[in-house]
mmCIF file of C-alpha atoms in Angstrom:
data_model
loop_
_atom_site.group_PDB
_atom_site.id
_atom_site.type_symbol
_atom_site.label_atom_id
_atom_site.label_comp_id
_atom_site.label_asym_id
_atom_site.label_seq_id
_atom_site.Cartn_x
_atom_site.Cartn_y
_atom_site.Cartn_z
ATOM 1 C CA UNK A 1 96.376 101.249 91.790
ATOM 2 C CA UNK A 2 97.979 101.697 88.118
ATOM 3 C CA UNK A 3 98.004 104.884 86.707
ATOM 4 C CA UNK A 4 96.429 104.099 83.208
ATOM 5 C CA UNK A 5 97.808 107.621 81.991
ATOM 6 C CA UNK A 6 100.755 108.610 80.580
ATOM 7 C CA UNK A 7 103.090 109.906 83.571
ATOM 8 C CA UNK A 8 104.161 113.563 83.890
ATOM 9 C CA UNK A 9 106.205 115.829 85.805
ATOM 10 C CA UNK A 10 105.235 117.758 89.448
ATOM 11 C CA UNK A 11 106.173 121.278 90.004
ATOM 12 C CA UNK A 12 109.776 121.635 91.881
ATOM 13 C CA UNK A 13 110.648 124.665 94.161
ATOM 14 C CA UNK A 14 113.512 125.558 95.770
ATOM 15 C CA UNK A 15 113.663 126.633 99.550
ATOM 16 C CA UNK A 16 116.121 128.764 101.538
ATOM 17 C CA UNK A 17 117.219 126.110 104.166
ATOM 18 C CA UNK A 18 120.470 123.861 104.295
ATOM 19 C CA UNK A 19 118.288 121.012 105.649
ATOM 20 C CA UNK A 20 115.712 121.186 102.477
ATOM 21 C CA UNK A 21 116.712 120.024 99.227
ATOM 22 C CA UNK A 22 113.577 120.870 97.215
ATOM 23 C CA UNK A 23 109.443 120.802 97.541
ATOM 24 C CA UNK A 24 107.476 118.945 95.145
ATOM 25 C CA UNK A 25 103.942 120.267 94.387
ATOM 26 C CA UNK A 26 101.759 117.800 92.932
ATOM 27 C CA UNK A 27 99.881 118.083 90.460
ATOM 28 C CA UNK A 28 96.444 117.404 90.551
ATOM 29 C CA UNK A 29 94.648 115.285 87.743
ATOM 30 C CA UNK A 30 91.169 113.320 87.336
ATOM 31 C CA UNK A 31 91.584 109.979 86.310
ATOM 32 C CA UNK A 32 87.936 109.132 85.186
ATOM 33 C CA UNK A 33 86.321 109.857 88.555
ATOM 34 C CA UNK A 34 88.489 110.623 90.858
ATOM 35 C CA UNK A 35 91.132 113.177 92.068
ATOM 36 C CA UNK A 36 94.485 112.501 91.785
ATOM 37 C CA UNK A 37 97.249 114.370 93.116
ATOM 38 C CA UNK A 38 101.379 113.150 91.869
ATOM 39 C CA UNK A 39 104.049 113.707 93.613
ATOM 40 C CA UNK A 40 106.687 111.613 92.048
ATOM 41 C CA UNK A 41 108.321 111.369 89.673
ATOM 42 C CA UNK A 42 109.005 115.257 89.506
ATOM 43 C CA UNK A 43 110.909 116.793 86.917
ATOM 44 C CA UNK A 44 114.314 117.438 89.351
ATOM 45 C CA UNK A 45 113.483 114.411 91.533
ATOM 46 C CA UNK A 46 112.599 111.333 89.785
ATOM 47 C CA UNK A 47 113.089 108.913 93.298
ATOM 48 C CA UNK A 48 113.328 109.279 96.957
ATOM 49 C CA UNK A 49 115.037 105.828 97.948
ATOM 50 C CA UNK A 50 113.247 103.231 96.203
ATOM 51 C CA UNK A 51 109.667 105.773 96.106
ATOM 52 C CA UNK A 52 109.942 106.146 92.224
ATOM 53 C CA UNK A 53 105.448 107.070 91.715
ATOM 54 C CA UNK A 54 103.555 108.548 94.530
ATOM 55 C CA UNK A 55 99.927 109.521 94.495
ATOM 56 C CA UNK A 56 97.604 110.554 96.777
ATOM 57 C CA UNK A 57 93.957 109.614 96.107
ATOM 58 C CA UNK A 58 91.086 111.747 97.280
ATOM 59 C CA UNK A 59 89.568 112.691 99.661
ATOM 60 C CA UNK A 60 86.323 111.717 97.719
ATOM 61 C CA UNK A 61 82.768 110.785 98.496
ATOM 62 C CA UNK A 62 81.062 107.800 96.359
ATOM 63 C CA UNK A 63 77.223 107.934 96.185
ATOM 64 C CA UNK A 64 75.549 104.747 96.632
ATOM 65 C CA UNK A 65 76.247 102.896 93.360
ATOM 66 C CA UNK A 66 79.410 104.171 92.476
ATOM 67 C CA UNK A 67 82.801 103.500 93.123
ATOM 68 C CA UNK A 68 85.942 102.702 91.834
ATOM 69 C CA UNK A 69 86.952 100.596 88.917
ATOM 70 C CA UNK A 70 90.631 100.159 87.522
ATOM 71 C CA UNK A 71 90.464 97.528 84.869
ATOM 72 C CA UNK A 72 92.963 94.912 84.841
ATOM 73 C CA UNK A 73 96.418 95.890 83.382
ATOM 74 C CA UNK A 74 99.923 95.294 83.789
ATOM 75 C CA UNK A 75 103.207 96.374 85.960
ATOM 76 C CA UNK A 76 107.007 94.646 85.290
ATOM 77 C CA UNK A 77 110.074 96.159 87.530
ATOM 78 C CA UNK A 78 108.691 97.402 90.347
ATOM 79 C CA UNK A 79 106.228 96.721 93.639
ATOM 80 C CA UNK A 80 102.913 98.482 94.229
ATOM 81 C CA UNK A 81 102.035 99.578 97.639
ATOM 82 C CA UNK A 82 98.513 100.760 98.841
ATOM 83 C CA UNK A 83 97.769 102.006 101.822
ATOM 84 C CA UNK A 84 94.449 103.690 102.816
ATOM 85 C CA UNK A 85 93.388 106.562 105.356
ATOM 86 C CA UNK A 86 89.450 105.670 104.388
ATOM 87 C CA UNK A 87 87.302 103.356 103.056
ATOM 88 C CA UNK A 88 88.094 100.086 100.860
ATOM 89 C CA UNK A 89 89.509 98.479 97.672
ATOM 90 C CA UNK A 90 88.977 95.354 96.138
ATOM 91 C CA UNK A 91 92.690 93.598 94.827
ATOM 92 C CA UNK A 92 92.836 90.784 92.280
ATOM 93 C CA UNK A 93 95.763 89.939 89.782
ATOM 94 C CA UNK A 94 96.849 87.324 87.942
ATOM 95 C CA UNK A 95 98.460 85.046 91.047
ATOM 96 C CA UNK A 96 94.906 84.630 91.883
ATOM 97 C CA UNK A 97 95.146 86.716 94.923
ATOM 98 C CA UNK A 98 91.375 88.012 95.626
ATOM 99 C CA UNK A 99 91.638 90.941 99.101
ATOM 100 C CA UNK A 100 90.370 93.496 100.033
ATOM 101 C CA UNK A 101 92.381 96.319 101.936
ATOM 102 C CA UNK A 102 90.984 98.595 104.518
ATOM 103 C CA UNK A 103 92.658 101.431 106.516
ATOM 104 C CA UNK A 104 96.182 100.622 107.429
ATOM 105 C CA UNK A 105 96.603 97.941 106.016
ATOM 106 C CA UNK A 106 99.138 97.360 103.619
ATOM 107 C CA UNK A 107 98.432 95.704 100.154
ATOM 108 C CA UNK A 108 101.902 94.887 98.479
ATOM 109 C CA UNK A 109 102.081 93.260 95.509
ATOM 110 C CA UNK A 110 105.412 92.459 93.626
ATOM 111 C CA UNK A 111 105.707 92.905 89.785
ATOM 112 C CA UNK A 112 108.902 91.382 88.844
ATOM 113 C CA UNK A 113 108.856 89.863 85.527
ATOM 114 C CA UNK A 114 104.962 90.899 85.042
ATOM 115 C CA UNK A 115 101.696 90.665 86.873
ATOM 116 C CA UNK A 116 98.264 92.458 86.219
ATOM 117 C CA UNK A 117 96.084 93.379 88.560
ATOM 118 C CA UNK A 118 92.245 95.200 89.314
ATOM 119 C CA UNK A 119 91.143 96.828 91.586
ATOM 120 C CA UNK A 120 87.496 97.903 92.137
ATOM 121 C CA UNK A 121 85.039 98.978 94.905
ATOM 122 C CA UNK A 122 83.415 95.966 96.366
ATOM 123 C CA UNK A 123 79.441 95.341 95.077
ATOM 124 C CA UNK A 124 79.032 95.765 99.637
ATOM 125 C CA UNK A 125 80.461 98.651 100.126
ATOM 126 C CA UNK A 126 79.763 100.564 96.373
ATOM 127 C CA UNK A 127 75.527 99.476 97.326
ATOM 128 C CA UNK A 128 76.193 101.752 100.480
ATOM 129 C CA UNK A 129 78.218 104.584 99.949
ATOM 130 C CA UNK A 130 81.427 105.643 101.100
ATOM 131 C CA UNK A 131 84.346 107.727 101.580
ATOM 132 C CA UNK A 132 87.363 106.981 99.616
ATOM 133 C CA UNK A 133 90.999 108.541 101.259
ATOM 134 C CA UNK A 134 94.962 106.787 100.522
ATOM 135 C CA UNK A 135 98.326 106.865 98.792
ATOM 136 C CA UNK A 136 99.421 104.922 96.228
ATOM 137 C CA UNK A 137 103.468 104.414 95.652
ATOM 138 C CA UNK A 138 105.612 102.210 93.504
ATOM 139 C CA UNK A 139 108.512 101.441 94.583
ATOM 140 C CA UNK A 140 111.276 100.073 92.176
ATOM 141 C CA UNK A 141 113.039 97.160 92.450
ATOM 142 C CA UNK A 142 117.326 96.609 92.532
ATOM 143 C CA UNK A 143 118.436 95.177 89.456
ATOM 144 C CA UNK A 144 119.151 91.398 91.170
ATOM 145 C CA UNK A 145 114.805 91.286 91.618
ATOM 146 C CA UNK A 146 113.558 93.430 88.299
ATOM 147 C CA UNK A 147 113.027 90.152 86.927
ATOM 148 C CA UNK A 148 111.513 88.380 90.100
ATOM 149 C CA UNK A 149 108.599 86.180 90.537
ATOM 150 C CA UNK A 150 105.356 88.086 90.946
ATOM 151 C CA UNK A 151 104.285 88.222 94.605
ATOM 152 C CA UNK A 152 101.164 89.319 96.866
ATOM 153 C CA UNK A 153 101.379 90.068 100.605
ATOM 154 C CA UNK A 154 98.855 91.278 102.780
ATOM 155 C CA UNK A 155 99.313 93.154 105.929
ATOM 156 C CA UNK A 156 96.725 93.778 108.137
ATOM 157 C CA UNK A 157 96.551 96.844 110.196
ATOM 158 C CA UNK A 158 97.197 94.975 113.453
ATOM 159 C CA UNK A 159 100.724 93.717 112.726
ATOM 160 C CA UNK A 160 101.955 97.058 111.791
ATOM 161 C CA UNK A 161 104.072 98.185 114.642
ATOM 162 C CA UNK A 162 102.462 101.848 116.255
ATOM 163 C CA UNK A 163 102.582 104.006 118.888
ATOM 164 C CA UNK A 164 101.766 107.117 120.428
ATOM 165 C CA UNK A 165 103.867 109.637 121.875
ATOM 166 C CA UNK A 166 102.956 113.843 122.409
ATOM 167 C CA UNK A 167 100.604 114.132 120.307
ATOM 168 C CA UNK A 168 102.111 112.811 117.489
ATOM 169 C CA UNK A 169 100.622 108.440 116.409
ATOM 170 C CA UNK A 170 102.444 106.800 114.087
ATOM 171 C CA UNK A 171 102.955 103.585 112.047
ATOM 172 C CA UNK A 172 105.638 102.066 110.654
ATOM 173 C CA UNK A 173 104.425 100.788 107.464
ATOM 174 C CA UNK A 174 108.021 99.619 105.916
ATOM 175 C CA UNK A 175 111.011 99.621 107.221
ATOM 176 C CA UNK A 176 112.876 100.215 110.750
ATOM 177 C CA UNK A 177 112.015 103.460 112.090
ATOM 178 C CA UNK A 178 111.614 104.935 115.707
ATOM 179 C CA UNK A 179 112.958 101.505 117.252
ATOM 180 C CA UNK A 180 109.809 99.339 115.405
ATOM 181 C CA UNK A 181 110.279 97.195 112.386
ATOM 182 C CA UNK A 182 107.839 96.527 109.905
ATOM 183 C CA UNK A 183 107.106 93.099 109.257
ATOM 184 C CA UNK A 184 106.488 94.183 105.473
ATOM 185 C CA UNK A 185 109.353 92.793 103.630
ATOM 186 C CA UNK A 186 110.976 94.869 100.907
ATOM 187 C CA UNK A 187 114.000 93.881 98.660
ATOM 188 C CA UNK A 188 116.338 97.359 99.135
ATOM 189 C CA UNK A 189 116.407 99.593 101.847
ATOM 190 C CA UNK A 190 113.245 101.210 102.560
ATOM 191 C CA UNK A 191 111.122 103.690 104.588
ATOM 192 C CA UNK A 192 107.746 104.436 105.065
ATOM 193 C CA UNK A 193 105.875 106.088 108.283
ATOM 194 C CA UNK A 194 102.349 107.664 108.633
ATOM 195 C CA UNK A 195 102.669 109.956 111.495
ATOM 196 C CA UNK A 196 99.129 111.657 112.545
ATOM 197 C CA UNK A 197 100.003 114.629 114.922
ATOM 198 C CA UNK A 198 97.460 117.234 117.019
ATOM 199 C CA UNK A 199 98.126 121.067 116.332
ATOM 200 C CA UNK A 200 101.008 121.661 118.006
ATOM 201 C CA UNK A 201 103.022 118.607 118.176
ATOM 202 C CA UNK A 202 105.997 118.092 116.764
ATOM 203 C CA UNK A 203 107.877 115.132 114.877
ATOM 204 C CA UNK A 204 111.778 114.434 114.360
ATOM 205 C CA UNK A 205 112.410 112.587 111.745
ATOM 206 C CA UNK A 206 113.913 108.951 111.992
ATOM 207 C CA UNK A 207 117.285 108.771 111.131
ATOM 208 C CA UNK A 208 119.295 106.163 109.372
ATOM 209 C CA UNK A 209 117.666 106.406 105.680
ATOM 210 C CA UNK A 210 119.824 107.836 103.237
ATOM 211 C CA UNK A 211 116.909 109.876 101.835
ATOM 212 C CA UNK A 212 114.159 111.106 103.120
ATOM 213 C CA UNK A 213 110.472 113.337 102.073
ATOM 214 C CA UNK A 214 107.962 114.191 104.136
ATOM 215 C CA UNK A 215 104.691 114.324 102.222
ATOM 216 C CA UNK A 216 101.566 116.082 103.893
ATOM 217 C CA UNK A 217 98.224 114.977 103.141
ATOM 218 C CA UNK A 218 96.031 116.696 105.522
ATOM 219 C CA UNK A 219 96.388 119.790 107.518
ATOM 220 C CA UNK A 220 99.885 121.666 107.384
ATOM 221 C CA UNK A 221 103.051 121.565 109.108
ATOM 222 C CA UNK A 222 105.693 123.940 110.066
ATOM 223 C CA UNK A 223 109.643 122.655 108.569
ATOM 224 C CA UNK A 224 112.718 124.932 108.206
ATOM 225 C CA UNK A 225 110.722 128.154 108.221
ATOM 226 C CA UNK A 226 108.353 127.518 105.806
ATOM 227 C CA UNK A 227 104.790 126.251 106.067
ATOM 228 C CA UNK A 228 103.191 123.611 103.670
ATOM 229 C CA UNK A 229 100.077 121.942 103.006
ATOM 230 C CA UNK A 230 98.632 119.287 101.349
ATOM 231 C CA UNK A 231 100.192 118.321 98.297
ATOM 232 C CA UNK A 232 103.397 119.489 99.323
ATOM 233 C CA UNK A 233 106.500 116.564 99.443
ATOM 234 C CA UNK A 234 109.363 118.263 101.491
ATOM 235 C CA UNK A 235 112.596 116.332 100.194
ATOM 236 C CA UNK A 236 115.601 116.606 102.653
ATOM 237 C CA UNK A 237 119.659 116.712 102.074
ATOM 238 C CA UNK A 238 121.269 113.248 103.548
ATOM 239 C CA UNK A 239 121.423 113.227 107.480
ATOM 240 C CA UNK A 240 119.737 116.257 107.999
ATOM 241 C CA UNK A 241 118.359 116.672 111.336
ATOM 242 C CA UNK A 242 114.986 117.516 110.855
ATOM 243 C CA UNK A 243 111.937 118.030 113.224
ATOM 244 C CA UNK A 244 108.552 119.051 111.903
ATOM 245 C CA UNK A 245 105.793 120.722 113.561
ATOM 246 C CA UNK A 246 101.995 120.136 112.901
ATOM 247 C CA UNK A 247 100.518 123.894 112.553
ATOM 248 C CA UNK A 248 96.824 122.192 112.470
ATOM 249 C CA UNK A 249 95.911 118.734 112.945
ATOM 250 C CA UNK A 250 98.392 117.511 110.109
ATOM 251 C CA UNK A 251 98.877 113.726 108.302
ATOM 252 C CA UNK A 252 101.875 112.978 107.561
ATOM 253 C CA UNK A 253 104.009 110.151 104.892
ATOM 254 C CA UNK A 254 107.426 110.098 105.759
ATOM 255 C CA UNK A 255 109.207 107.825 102.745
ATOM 256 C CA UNK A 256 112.712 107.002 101.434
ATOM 257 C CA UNK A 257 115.341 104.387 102.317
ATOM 258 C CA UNK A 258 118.683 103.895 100.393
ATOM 259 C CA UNK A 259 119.120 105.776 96.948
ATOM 260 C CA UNK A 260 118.157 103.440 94.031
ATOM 261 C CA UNK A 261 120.852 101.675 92.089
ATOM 262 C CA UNK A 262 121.197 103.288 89.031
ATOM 263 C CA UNK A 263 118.690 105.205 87.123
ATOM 264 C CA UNK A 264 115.202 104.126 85.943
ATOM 265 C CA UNK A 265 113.386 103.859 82.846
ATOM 266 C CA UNK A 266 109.303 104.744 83.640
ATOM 267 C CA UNK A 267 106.766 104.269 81.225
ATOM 268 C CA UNK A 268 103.128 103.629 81.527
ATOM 269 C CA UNK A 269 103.010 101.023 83.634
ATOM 270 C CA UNK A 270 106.439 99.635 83.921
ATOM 271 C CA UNK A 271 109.364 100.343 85.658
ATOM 272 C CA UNK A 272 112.674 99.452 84.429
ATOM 273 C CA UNK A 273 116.837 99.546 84.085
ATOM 274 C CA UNK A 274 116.294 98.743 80.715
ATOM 275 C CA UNK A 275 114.097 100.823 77.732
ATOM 276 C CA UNK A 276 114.512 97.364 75.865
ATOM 277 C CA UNK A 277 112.509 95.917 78.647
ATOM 278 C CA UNK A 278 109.618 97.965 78.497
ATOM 279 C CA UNK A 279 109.375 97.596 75.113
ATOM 280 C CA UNK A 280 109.233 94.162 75.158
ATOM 281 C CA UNK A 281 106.606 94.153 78.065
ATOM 282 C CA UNK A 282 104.451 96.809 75.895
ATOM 283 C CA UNK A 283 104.232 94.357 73.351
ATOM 284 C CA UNK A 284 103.344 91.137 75.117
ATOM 285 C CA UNK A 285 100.699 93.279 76.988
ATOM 286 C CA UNK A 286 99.244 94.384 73.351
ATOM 287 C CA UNK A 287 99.125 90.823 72.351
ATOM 288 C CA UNK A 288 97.575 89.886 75.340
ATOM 289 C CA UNK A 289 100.681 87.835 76.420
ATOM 290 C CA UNK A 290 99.940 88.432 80.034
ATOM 291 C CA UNK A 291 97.850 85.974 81.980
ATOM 292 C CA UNK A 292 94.226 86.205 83.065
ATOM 293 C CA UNK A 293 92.828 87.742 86.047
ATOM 294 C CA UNK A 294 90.656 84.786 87.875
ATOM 295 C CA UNK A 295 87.131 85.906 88.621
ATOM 296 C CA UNK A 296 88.396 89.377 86.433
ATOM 297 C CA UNK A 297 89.196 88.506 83.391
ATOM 298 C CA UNK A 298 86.411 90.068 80.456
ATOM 299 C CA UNK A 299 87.831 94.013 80.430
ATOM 300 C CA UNK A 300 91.144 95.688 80.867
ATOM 301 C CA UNK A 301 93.315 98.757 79.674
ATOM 302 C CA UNK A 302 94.201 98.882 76.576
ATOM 303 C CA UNK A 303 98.352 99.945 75.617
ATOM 304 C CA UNK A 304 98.045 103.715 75.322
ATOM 305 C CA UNK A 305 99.099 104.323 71.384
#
């Protein structure tokens, strides 16, 4: 899902542990409808690995009739992933890709050199009702792919590797982690777990990334001698050995992978090594350079001014 705001800045704190190199607090924002919370990018912590936008969308009811509807518009530089807890989105862009993702799957859709997309609650399932529960990340792309052809992949929650150990199930959504491999491909080094654990349990963290966060979305967990909630992305020093415990019945995001390349430019919707390139995509989106969205092609967001 785009964020059709201009982006800001989460809340950084420090903690008193060697392992922990700061918590992010997101902040929490409405965007027409429904709850956001941001995690990234913070204002000390603009990336963890490639994880350069991460939001976390609801929890949220929709009455019968309503639902969600993000109007076409465009990304360059970087790949969206979406991954839900509850409920279901309706994906179309400009490939002609039509889907619709459910819980755990994985929607990932490459921007490269430009692509728009929608996405919208379904006529079925906004008629009924329903609960409405994920994350949404962007992840930027190395400098040899910012300029990539657009791609769409779908991933259905079967072929996502899981398992269930101590009261702790988890699935590897990118990446190698925990012996299992995603079969999501990604162009730089990349990790990405949800890990749902029972009060109690506890979780080490997979080794091998470079950088790593753990981001809690429900319940709390117990890290280093502190305690945090939802909301709260715990950002660790390289190699740190690191084991969290759930304090309730906790989810968990574990993200990161190799740090990024070089630094990146982020504005609106675009994601780049190069201000010049942003500009440029601004412009063709203003002039309606961009191609149509088959089957979703009559509204869209307009180029904040």
């Amino acid at each position: 899902m785009s964020n059709p705001f201009a982006v800001g800045v989460s809340e950084c704190l420090d903690h008193p542990s060697q392992a922990i190199e700061i918590v992010v607090v997101a902040r929490s924002r409405d965007l027409g409808g429904f709850s956001v919370r941001r995690s990234l990018p913070a204002a000390r912590r603009r990336l963890v690995g490639p994880f350069i936008f991460f939001d976390h969308l609801g929890p949220m009811r929709f009455d019968p009739g309503h639902g969600i509807d993000v109007r076409p518009h465009p990304h360059i530089g970087l790949a969206t992933v979406t991954y839900l807890f509850q409920g279901e989105l309706f994906h179309r862009d400009t490939l002609g890709s039509a889907r619709s993702i459910r819980p755990g799957d994985v929607n990932w859709m490459t921007a490269g050199r430009g692509i728009a997309h929608s996405e919208r609650t379904s006529p079925e399932v906004r008629a009924a009702g329903h609960d409405y529960h994920g994350i949404q990340a962007w992840v930027a792309l190395p400098h040899d792919a910012e300029e990539t052809e657009p791609s769409f992949v779908h991933h259905p929650r079967a072929t996502l590797p899981s398992f269930e150990k101590d009261g702790a199930a988890v699935r590897v959504i990118a990446g190698a982690a925990y012996g299992a491999r995603s079969p999501v491909e990604t162009t730089w080094p990349t990790l990405y777990v949800d890990a749902k654990l029972d009060a109690g349990a506890t979780l080490e963290l997979p080794d091998g990334a470079e950088e790593r966060a753990v981001y809690v979305a429900t319940g709390s967990m117990e890290c280093e001698g502190g305690v945090f909630g939802p909301g709260d992305m715990v950002v660790f020093v390289p190699d740190a050995r690191v084991s969290v415990r759930a304090a309730s019945a906790t989810q968990l995001l574990v993200i990161g992978g190799a740090a990024m390349d070089g630094p990146r430019h982020i504005e609106w919707n675009f994601v780049s090594s190069s201000a010049e390139r942003i500009a440029r995509a601004k412009d063709d989106w203003k002039h309606r350079r961009f191609p149509k969205i088959p089957g979703d092609d009559v509204e869209f967001i307009p180029l904040p001014e």
